[in-house]
XYZ file of C-alpha atoms in Angstrom:
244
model
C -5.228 20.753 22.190
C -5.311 18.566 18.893
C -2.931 19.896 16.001
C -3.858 18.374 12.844
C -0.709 18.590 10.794
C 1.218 18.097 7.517
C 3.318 14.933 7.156
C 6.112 16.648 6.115
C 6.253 18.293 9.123
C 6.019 15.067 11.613
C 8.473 13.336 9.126
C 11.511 16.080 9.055
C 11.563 16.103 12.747
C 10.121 19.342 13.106
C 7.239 18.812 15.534
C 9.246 16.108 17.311
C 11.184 19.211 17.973
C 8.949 22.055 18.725
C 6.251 20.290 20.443
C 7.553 18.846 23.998
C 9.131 22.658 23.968
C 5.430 24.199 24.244
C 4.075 21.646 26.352
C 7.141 22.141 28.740
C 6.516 26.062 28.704
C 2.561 26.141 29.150
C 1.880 22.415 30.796
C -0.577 22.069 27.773
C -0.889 19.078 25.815
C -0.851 18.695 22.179
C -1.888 15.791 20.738
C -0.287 15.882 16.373
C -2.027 14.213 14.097
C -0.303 14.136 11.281
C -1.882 13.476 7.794
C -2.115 15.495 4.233
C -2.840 18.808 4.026
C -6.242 18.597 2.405
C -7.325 15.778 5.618
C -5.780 18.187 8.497
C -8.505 21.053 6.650
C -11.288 18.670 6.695
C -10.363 18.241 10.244
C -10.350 21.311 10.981
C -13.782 22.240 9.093
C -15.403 19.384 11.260
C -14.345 20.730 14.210
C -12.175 18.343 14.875
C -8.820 20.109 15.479
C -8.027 23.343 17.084
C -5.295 24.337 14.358
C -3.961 22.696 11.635
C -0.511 23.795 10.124
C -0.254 22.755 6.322
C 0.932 24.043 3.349
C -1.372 24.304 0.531
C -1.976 27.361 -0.192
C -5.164 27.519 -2.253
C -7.367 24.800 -0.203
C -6.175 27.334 2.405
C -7.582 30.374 0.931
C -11.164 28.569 0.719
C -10.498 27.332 4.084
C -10.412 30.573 5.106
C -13.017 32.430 3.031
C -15.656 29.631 3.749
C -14.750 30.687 7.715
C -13.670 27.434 9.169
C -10.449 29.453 9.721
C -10.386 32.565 11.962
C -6.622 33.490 11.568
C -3.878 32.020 9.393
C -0.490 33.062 9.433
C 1.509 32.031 6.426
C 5.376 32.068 8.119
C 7.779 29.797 6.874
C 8.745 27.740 3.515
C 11.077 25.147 1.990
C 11.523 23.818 -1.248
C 9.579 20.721 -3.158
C 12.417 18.553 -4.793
C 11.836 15.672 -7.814
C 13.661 12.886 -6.472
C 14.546 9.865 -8.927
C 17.483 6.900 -9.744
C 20.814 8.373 -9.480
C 21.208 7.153 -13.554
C 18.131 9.598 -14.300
C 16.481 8.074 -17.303
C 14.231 10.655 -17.861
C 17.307 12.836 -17.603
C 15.348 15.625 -16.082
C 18.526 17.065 -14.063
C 19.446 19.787 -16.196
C 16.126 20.820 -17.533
C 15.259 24.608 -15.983
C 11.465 24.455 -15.395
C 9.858 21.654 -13.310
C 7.028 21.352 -16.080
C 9.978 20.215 -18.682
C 10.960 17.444 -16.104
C 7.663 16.355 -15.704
C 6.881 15.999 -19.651
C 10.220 14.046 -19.872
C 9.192 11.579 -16.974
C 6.070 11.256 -18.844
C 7.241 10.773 -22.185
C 10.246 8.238 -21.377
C 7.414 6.504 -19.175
C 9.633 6.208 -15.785
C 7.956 4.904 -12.995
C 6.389 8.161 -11.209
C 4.981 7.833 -7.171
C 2.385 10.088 -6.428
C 0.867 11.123 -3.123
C -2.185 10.677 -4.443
C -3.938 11.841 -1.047
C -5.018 15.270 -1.838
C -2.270 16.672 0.205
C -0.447 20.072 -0.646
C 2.405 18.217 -1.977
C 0.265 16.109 -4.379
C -2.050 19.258 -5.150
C 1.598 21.088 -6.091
C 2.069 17.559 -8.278
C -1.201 18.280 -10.080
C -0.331 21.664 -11.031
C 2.652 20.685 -12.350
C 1.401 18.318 -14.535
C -1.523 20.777 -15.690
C 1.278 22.895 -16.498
C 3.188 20.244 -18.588
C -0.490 19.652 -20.354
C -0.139 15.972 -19.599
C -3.348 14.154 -17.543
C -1.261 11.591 -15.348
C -2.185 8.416 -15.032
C -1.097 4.646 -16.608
C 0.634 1.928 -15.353
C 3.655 4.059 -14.615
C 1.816 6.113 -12.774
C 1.478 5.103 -8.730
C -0.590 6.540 -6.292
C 0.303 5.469 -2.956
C -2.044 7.211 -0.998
C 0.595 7.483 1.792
C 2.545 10.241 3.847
C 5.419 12.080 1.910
C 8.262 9.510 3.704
C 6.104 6.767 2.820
C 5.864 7.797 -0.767
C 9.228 8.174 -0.559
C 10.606 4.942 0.206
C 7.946 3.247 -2.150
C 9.798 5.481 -4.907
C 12.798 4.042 -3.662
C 11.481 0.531 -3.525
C 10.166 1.495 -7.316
C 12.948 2.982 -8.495
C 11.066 5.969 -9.468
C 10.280 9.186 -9.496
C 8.560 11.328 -6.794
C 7.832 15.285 -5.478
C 8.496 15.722 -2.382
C 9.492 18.715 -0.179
C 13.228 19.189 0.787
C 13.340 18.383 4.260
C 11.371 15.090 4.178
C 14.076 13.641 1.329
C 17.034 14.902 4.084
C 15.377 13.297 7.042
C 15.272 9.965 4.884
C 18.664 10.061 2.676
C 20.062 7.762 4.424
C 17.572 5.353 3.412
C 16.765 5.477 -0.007
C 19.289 5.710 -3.033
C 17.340 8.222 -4.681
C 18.371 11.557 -5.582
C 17.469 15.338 -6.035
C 17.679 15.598 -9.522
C 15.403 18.831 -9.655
C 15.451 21.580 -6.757
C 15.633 25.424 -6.056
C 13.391 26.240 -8.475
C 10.816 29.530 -7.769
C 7.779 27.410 -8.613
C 8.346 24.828 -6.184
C 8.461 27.327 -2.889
C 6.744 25.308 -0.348
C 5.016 27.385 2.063
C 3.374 26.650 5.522
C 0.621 28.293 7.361
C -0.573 28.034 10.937
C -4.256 28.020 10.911
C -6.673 28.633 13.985
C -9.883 26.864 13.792
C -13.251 29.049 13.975
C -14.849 27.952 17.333
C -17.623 29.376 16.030
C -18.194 26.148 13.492
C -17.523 24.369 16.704
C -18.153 24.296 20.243
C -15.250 21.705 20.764
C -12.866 23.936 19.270
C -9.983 25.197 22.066
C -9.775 28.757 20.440
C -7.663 29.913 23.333
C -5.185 26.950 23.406
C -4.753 27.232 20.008
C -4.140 31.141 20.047
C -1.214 30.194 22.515
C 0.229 27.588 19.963
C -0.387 30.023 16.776
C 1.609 32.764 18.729
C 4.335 31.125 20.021
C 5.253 29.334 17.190
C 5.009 32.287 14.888
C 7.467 34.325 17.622
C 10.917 36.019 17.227
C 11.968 32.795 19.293
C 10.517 29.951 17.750
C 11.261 31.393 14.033
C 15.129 31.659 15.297
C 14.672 27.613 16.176
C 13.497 26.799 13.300
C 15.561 28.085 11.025
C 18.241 26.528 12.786
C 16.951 23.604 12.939
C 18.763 20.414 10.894
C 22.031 22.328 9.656
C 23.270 19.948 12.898
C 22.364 16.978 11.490
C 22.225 17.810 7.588
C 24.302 20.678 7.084
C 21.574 22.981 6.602
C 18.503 24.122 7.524
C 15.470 22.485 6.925
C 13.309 25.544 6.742
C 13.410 29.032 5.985
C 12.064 31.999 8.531
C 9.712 33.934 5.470
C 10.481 37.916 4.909
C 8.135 40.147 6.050
């Protein structure tokens, strides 16, 4: 079965994780492709994934009502984070609303890296700034066009700012010398849906297969994996099990 997935997902580890478990427990093979959120739903509305697990919730919600989807299962979150220089020139680290940070990132003109890919996290990025009433853009402005750990790094390189969700900046700490200067904060829940494609948009579409992924994944087992999963390596987990 083809998975068309998040980046974020591919670059915390996750599916490196979860994926070679299913395959071992049904003998079926996924092939991940991992790209933004708003490419994995165009993927999906050509037919050309089984399921797609992003996180973005409103190109979701047309997904669905346009009936590419046939059942989405919103399960799990995380947090977006504003990374930037440790010396924080916009000085955005105490500010309580990420609008505020954005406006002060804007006004001191600090070097901002943007997705720019019509992802979820970049969508999230757009809101923000509608919320800040500032239209981004300029030559401090950067899209990169890139995955979130590629965005990353060309903050890094940059020495700017970036969103980017929580578990992609712990998978990559190591290498950059940016830091959260902006996290935990209710308008930057991240959350992540498993989506089944509608076979009926598409004849290739493995409805079954991906009924087996959307299940197990979503189960008492699975959940209990993943929200264990990274307090190992990064003292905490990566992603949170949502409340039903």
């Amino acid at each position: 079965m083809i998975l068309a997935s998040t980046t974020s997902l591919q670059d915390s580890g996750l599916l490196d994780y979860l994926i070679p478990q299913f395959q071992k427990k049904y003998r079926i093979t996924v092939k991940t492709i991992a790209v933004g959120s708003g490419k994995a739903l165009k993927m999906g509305e050509n037919g050309d994934a089984d399921a797609v697990f992003v996180h973005s919730p409103k190109k979701e919600g047309r997904f669905m009502s346009k009936g590419y989807g046939a059942n989405r299962i919103t399960f799990m979150h995380n947090y977006f984070v504003i990374s930037g220089p440790k010396n924080d020139p916009a000085k955005i680290k105490k500010v309580k609303l990420a609008k505020t940070a954005f406006r002060r990132i804007a006004r001191k003109r600090s070097i901002f890296v943007s997705r720019g890919d019509q992802s979820g996290t970049h969508m999230k990025e757009l809101e923000i700034w509608s919320k800040a009433r500032i239209k981004a853009g300029g030559r401090f402005y950067i899209q990169s066009g890139l995955g979130m750990g590629a965005t990353l790094m060309l903050a890094n390189q940059k020495n700017g700012y970036t969103l980017c969700d929580e578990s992609t900046y712990l998978a990559f700490r190591k290498r950059v010398k940016l830091k959260i200067l902006f996290s935990n904060s209710k308008d930057l829940m991240n959350k992540y849906s498993i989506i089944i494609v509608n076979p009926r948009n598409s004849k290739a579409v493995q409805y079954d297969l991906a009924k087996k992924f959307s299940n197990w994944i979503t189960s008492k087992a699975t959940k209990k994996k993943i929200a264990r999963f990274g307090k190992k390596k990064y003292g905490k987990a990566l992603f949170k099990i949502d409340k039903f």
